[in-house]
mmCIF file of C-alpha atoms in Angstrom:
data_model
loop_
_atom_site.group_PDB
_atom_site.id
_atom_site.type_symbol
_atom_site.label_atom_id
_atom_site.label_comp_id
_atom_site.label_asym_id
_atom_site.label_seq_id
_atom_site.Cartn_x
_atom_site.Cartn_y
_atom_site.Cartn_z
ATOM 1 C CA MET A 814 3.425 15.987 8.722
ATOM 2 C CA THR A 815 4.859 13.777 5.879
ATOM 3 C CA GLU A 816 4.950 15.812 2.375
ATOM 4 C CA GLU A 817 2.632 13.892 -0.214
ATOM 5 C CA PRO A 818 5.064 11.716 -2.297
ATOM 6 C CA GLY A 819 5.166 11.870 -5.985
ATOM 7 C CA PRO A 820 4.626 9.064 -8.278
ATOM 8 C CA THR A 821 8.247 8.506 -8.634
ATOM 9 C CA GLU A 822 8.984 8.134 -5.033
ATOM 10 C CA TRP A 823 5.965 6.014 -3.955
ATOM 11 C CA GLY A 824 3.708 4.240 -6.269
ATOM 12 C CA GLU A 825 5.075 0.644 -6.967
ATOM 13 C CA HIS A 826 8.449 1.289 -5.678
ATOM 14 C CA PRO A 827 9.769 -2.229 -5.216
ATOM 15 C CA HIS A 828 11.945 -1.552 -2.354
ATOM 16 C CA GLY A 829 9.281 0.157 -0.244
ATOM 17 C CA VAL A 830 7.950 -1.214 3.194
ATOM 18 C CA GLY A 831 4.458 -1.467 4.653
ATOM 19 C CA PRO A 832 3.472 -0.107 8.005
ATOM 20 C CA TRP A 833 5.478 -0.715 10.969
ATOM 21 C CA ALA A 834 2.909 -3.146 12.293
ATOM 22 C CA GLU A 835 2.858 -5.168 9.453
ATOM 23 C CA GLU A 836 6.865 -5.513 9.228
ATOM 24 C CA HIS A 837 7.791 -6.113 12.913
ATOM 25 C CA ASP A 838 6.964 -7.906 15.811
ATOM 26 C CA GLU A 839 7.712 -5.022 18.275
ATOM 27 C CA PRO A 840 6.150 -1.655 19.219
ATOM 28 C CA ALA A 841 6.800 1.088 16.959
ATOM 29 C CA PRO A 842 9.950 3.330 17.827
ATOM 30 C CA THR A 843 9.275 6.510 19.658
ATOM 31 C CA ASP A 844 12.521 8.072 18.638
ATOM 32 C CA PRO A 845 11.868 11.648 17.340
ATOM 33 C CA ARG A 846 13.715 10.786 14.081
ATOM 34 C CA TYR A 847 10.725 8.541 12.835
ATOM 35 C CA ASP A 848 7.714 10.019 11.121
ATOM 36 C CA SER A 849 4.460 8.846 12.817
ATOM 37 C CA GLU A 850 2.577 8.780 9.354
ATOM 38 C CA LEU A 851 5.135 6.630 7.570
ATOM 39 C CA LEU A 852 5.199 4.291 10.527
ATOM 40 C CA GLU A 853 1.426 3.916 10.320
ATOM 41 C CA HIS A 854 1.017 3.804 6.518
ATOM 42 C CA GLY A 855 4.452 2.534 5.191
ATOM 43 C CA ASP A 856 7.540 4.186 3.555
ATOM 44 C CA ARG A 857 7.715 3.995 -0.313
ATOM 45 C CA ARG A 858 10.381 6.660 -0.682
ATOM 46 C CA ASN A 859 13.570 6.301 -2.542
ATOM 47 C CA VAL A 860 15.744 5.959 0.469
ATOM 48 C CA VAL A 861 18.132 3.333 1.783
ATOM 49 C CA ASP A 862 16.758 1.040 4.357
ATOM 50 C CA ALA A 863 18.620 2.768 7.114
ATOM 51 C CA TYR A 864 16.456 5.689 6.618
ATOM 52 C CA ARG A 865 13.094 3.870 6.482
ATOM 53 C CA TYR A 866 10.360 5.597 8.322
ATOM 54 C CA TRP A 867 12.637 8.666 9.117
ATOM 55 C CA THR A 868 11.282 12.178 8.713
ATOM 56 C CA ARG A 869 12.824 14.096 6.005
ATOM 57 C CA GLU A 870 14.552 16.641 8.282
ATOM 58 C CA ALA A 871 16.217 13.777 10.246
ATOM 59 C CA ILE A 872 17.722 12.289 7.088
ATOM 60 C CA VAL A 873 18.924 15.474 6.161
ATOM 61 C CA GLU A 874 20.476 16.399 9.347
ATOM 62 C CA ASP A 875 22.260 12.785 9.530
ATOM 63 C CA ILE A 876 23.625 13.177 6.016
ATOM 64 C CA ASP A 877 24.914 16.837 7.018
ATOM 65 C CA SER A 878 26.831 15.208 9.807
ATOM 66 C CA ARG A 879 28.953 13.274 7.299
ATOM 67 C CA ARG A 880 28.698 15.308 4.187
ATOM 68 C CA HIS A 881 32.006 15.366 2.012
ATOM 69 C CA SER A 882 33.904 18.647 1.094
ATOM 70 C CA LEU A 883 33.062 17.927 -2.530
ATOM 71 C CA HIS A 884 30.805 20.545 -4.315
ATOM 72 C CA VAL A 885 29.430 20.195 -7.881
ATOM 73 C CA ALA A 886 28.361 22.794 -10.325
ATOM 74 C CA ILE A 887 26.655 22.430 -13.586
ATOM 75 C CA GLU A 888 25.910 25.197 -16.133
ATOM 76 C CA ASN A 889 22.206 25.527 -17.264
ATOM 77 C CA PHE A 890 22.114 28.180 -19.643
ATOM 78 C CA GLY A 891 20.291 25.983 -22.288
ATOM 79 C CA HIS A 892 17.817 24.166 -19.881
ATOM 80 C CA ASP A 893 19.909 21.038 -19.591
ATOM 81 C CA ALA A 894 18.083 17.930 -19.064
ATOM 82 C CA ASN A 895 20.817 16.345 -17.330
ATOM 83 C CA ILE A 896 20.778 18.145 -13.846
ATOM 84 C CA GLY A 897 18.372 15.804 -12.307
ATOM 85 C CA THR A 898 20.819 12.851 -12.710
ATOM 86 C CA VAL A 899 23.620 15.202 -11.442
ATOM 87 C CA VAL A 900 21.587 15.884 -8.312
ATOM 88 C CA ARG A 901 20.783 12.339 -7.831
ATOM 89 C CA THR A 902 24.167 11.283 -8.139
ATOM 90 C CA ALA A 903 25.677 14.008 -5.877
ATOM 91 C CA ASN A 904 23.124 12.958 -3.188
ATOM 92 C CA ALA A 905 24.377 9.283 -3.472
ATOM 93 C CA PHE A 906 27.878 10.404 -2.714
ATOM 94 C CA ALA A 907 26.891 12.971 0.097
ATOM 95 C CA ALA A 908 28.314 15.879 -1.864
ATOM 96 C CA ALA A 909 28.144 19.093 0.136
ATOM 97 C CA GLU A 910 26.106 21.073 -2.362
ATOM 98 C CA VAL A 911 25.038 21.080 -5.991
ATOM 99 C CA HIS A 912 25.389 24.395 -7.824
ATOM 100 C CA ILE A 913 23.039 25.419 -10.819
ATOM 101 C CA VAL A 914 24.571 28.224 -12.897
ATOM 102 C CA GLY A 915 22.130 30.302 -15.090
ATOM 103 C CA ARG A 916 18.410 29.186 -15.294
ATOM 104 C CA ARG A 917 16.801 28.308 -12.129
ATOM 105 C CA ARG A 918 14.131 26.072 -13.670
ATOM 106 C CA TRP A 919 15.343 22.450 -14.020
ATOM 107 C CA ASN A 920 13.696 19.223 -14.750
ATOM 108 C CA ARG A 921 13.630 17.354 -11.398
ATOM 109 C CA ARG A 922 12.201 14.153 -12.711
ATOM 110 C CA GLY A 923 15.709 12.796 -13.021
ATOM 111 C CA ALA A 924 16.436 13.529 -9.568
ATOM 112 C CA MET A 925 13.967 10.787 -8.415
ATOM 113 C CA VAL A 926 13.007 12.998 -5.331
ATOM 114 C CA THR A 927 16.669 13.044 -3.973
ATOM 115 C CA ASP A 928 16.702 16.848 -4.293
ATOM 116 C CA ARG A 929 14.638 16.888 -1.102
ATOM 117 C CA TYR A 930 17.749 15.532 0.671
ATOM 118 C CA GLN A 931 20.463 17.466 -1.230
ATOM 119 C CA HIS A 932 21.623 21.014 -0.727
ATOM 120 C CA ILE A 933 21.113 22.955 -4.220
ATOM 121 C CA ARG A 934 22.309 26.571 -4.600
ATOM 122 C CA HIS A 935 21.584 28.863 -7.692
ATOM 123 C CA HIS A 936 23.799 31.349 -9.225
ATOM 124 C CA ASP A 937 22.812 33.746 -12.039
ATOM 125 C CA ASP A 938 26.157 33.445 -13.704
ATOM 126 C CA VAL A 939 29.760 31.846 -13.616
ATOM 127 C CA ALA A 940 31.076 35.008 -11.809
ATOM 128 C CA ALA A 941 28.812 34.571 -8.868
ATOM 129 C CA LEU A 942 29.823 30.926 -8.707
ATOM 130 C CA LEU A 943 33.450 31.661 -8.703
ATOM 131 C CA SER A 944 32.925 34.311 -6.145
ATOM 132 C CA PHE A 945 31.263 31.514 -3.846
ATOM 133 C CA ALA A 946 34.241 29.250 -4.640
ATOM 134 C CA ARG A 947 36.693 31.709 -3.473
ATOM 135 C CA ASP A 948 34.905 32.795 -0.204
ATOM 136 C CA ASN A 949 34.792 29.135 0.530
ATOM 137 C CA GLY A 950 38.317 28.057 -0.260
ATOM 138 C CA LEU A 951 37.168 25.722 -2.965
ATOM 139 C CA THR A 952 39.372 24.791 -5.957
ATOM 140 C CA VAL A 953 37.498 24.819 -9.086
ATOM 141 C CA VAL A 954 38.125 21.888 -11.537
ATOM 142 C CA ALA A 955 36.502 21.860 -14.985
ATOM 143 C CA VAL A 956 35.507 18.608 -16.475
ATOM 144 C CA ASP A 957 35.748 18.631 -20.196
ATOM 145 C CA ASN A 958 37.505 17.004 -22.988
ATOM 146 C CA THR A 959 39.415 19.819 -24.330
ATOM 147 C CA PRO A 960 42.912 20.293 -25.513
ATOM 148 C CA GLY A 961 45.559 20.563 -22.417
ATOM 149 C CA SER A 962 43.113 18.786 -20.210
ATOM 150 C CA VAL A 963 44.667 16.335 -17.490
ATOM 151 C CA PRO A 964 43.322 12.632 -17.668
ATOM 152 C CA ILE A 965 41.051 12.256 -14.793
ATOM 153 C CA GLU A 966 42.283 8.620 -14.366
ATOM 154 C CA THR A 967 45.653 10.056 -13.359
ATOM 155 C CA ALA A 968 44.829 13.460 -11.843
ATOM 156 C CA GLU A 969 44.910 14.281 -8.005
ATOM 157 C CA LEU A 970 41.750 16.025 -7.251
ATOM 158 C CA PRO A 971 41.799 18.688 -4.507
ATOM 159 C CA ARG A 972 40.028 17.664 -1.459
ATOM 160 C CA ASN A 973 38.080 20.954 -1.177
ATOM 161 C CA CYS A 974 37.081 20.743 -4.774
ATOM 162 C CA LEU A 975 34.333 22.210 -6.952
ATOM 163 C CA LEU A 976 33.753 20.050 -9.984
ATOM 164 C CA LEU A 977 32.350 22.170 -12.784
ATOM 165 C CA PHE A 978 30.331 20.680 -15.728
ATOM 166 C CA GLY A 979 29.052 22.193 -18.672
ATOM 167 C CA GLN A 980 25.598 21.536 -20.518
ATOM 168 C CA GLU A 981 25.241 18.744 -23.067
ATOM 169 C CA GLY A 982 26.756 19.820 -26.336
ATOM 170 C CA PRO A 983 28.823 22.984 -25.931
ATOM 171 C CA GLY A 984 30.292 21.759 -22.719
ATOM 172 C CA VAL A 985 31.991 24.288 -19.931
ATOM 173 C CA THR A 986 31.846 27.774 -21.227
ATOM 174 C CA GLU A 987 35.043 29.713 -22.006
ATOM 175 C CA ASP A 988 34.660 31.964 -18.930
ATOM 176 C CA ALA A 989 34.363 29.021 -16.515
ATOM 177 C CA ARG A 990 37.348 27.113 -18.111
ATOM 178 C CA ALA A 991 39.540 30.011 -17.998
ATOM 179 C CA ALA A 992 38.887 30.466 -14.362
ATOM 180 C CA ALA A 993 39.118 26.950 -13.304
ATOM 181 C CA THR A 994 42.535 25.905 -11.743
ATOM 182 C CA MET A 995 42.574 22.867 -13.690
ATOM 183 C CA THR A 996 40.610 20.989 -16.364
ATOM 184 C CA VAL A 997 40.367 17.108 -16.340
ATOM 185 C CA SER A 998 39.166 14.880 -19.118
ATOM 186 C CA ILE A 999 37.416 11.412 -19.168
ATOM 187 C CA ALA A 1000 39.183 8.722 -21.346
ATOM 188 C CA GLN A 1001 37.180 7.864 -24.397
ATOM 189 C CA PHE A 1002 38.003 4.996 -26.777
ATOM 190 C CA GLY A 1003 34.862 5.036 -29.193
ATOM 191 C CA SER A 1004 33.530 7.045 -31.888
ATOM 192 C CA THR A 1005 31.276 9.517 -29.938
ATOM 193 C CA ARG A 1006 32.618 12.937 -29.424
ATOM 194 C CA SER A 1007 31.495 13.348 -25.871
ATOM 195 C CA ILE A 1008 30.058 11.491 -22.989
ATOM 196 C CA ASN A 1009 26.342 12.433 -21.775
ATOM 197 C CA ALA A 1010 26.917 15.268 -19.086
ATOM 198 C CA GLY A 1011 24.955 13.261 -16.443
ATOM 199 C CA VAL A 1012 27.282 10.202 -16.852
ATOM 200 C CA ALA A 1013 30.261 12.340 -16.970
ATOM 201 C CA ALA A 1014 29.291 14.079 -13.644
ATOM 202 C CA GLY A 1015 29.082 10.483 -11.983
ATOM 203 C CA ILE A 1016 32.430 9.449 -13.434
ATOM 204 C CA ALA A 1017 34.177 12.469 -12.026
ATOM 205 C CA MET A 1018 32.371 12.462 -8.792
ATOM 206 C CA HIS A 1019 33.402 8.839 -8.075
ATOM 207 C CA ALA A 1020 36.925 9.666 -8.938
ATOM 208 C CA TRP A 1021 36.938 12.111 -5.960
ATOM 209 C CA ILE A 1022 35.292 9.607 -3.874
ATOM 210 C CA ARG A 1023 38.127 7.085 -4.525
ATOM 211 C CA GLN A 1024 40.751 9.509 -3.549
ATOM 212 C CA HIS A 1025 39.062 11.292 -0.488
ATOM 213 C CA ALA A 1026 35.912 9.401 0.888
ATOM 214 C CA ASP A 1027 36.310 6.976 3.751
ATOM 215 C CA LEU A 1028 34.864 3.943 1.978
ATOM 216 C CA SER A 1029 34.374 2.035 5.381
ATOM 217 C CA ARG A 1030 31.320 4.541 5.881
ATOM 218 C CA SER A 1031 29.545 3.653 2.774
ATOM 219 C CA TRP A 1032 25.912 1.763 2.961
#
């Protein structure tokens, strides 16, 4: 059965579609990937057109078949409000997993319900995250504008990569930065000391996508 949608997912979403019978001049599909309730009532979810009327499980299974080897981690020791944005962007780039280090609670509003389709793993501390990275052959790359960092614009990011972001303000913790194989920075030209953590995550993920993704498979 279809989950009850939240107001950010249905409501007056501009890209939704009505019931199948109103949108098509052909019988509704019987493919098991399609959700009978969505076919009958319409689909207002925040998904690309290719997934219209599909069940949540079918969408996740399809993304799983072509997820990238990119993992993304963000520290949440101060209840960072940017985590939802990070999750939404990771979903857009079909990242393998989003890792939240520290507090398990985070504001899902910014995720725009994309957390339903994105694998998310929680770790109590940085040590647990680093242990996961070692066990899964992931190279940890911290993203922080600190002395000695490598410009991400020219850095060669590992294919099996875990991009690690600090929370808004303090940035990546000392323990995390010390354990990272490399630290990359994002070029800035204005007066602000730092870029919003959610924005920085999007820039860094896209840098990985440009180097390693098969762009012919994008929507």
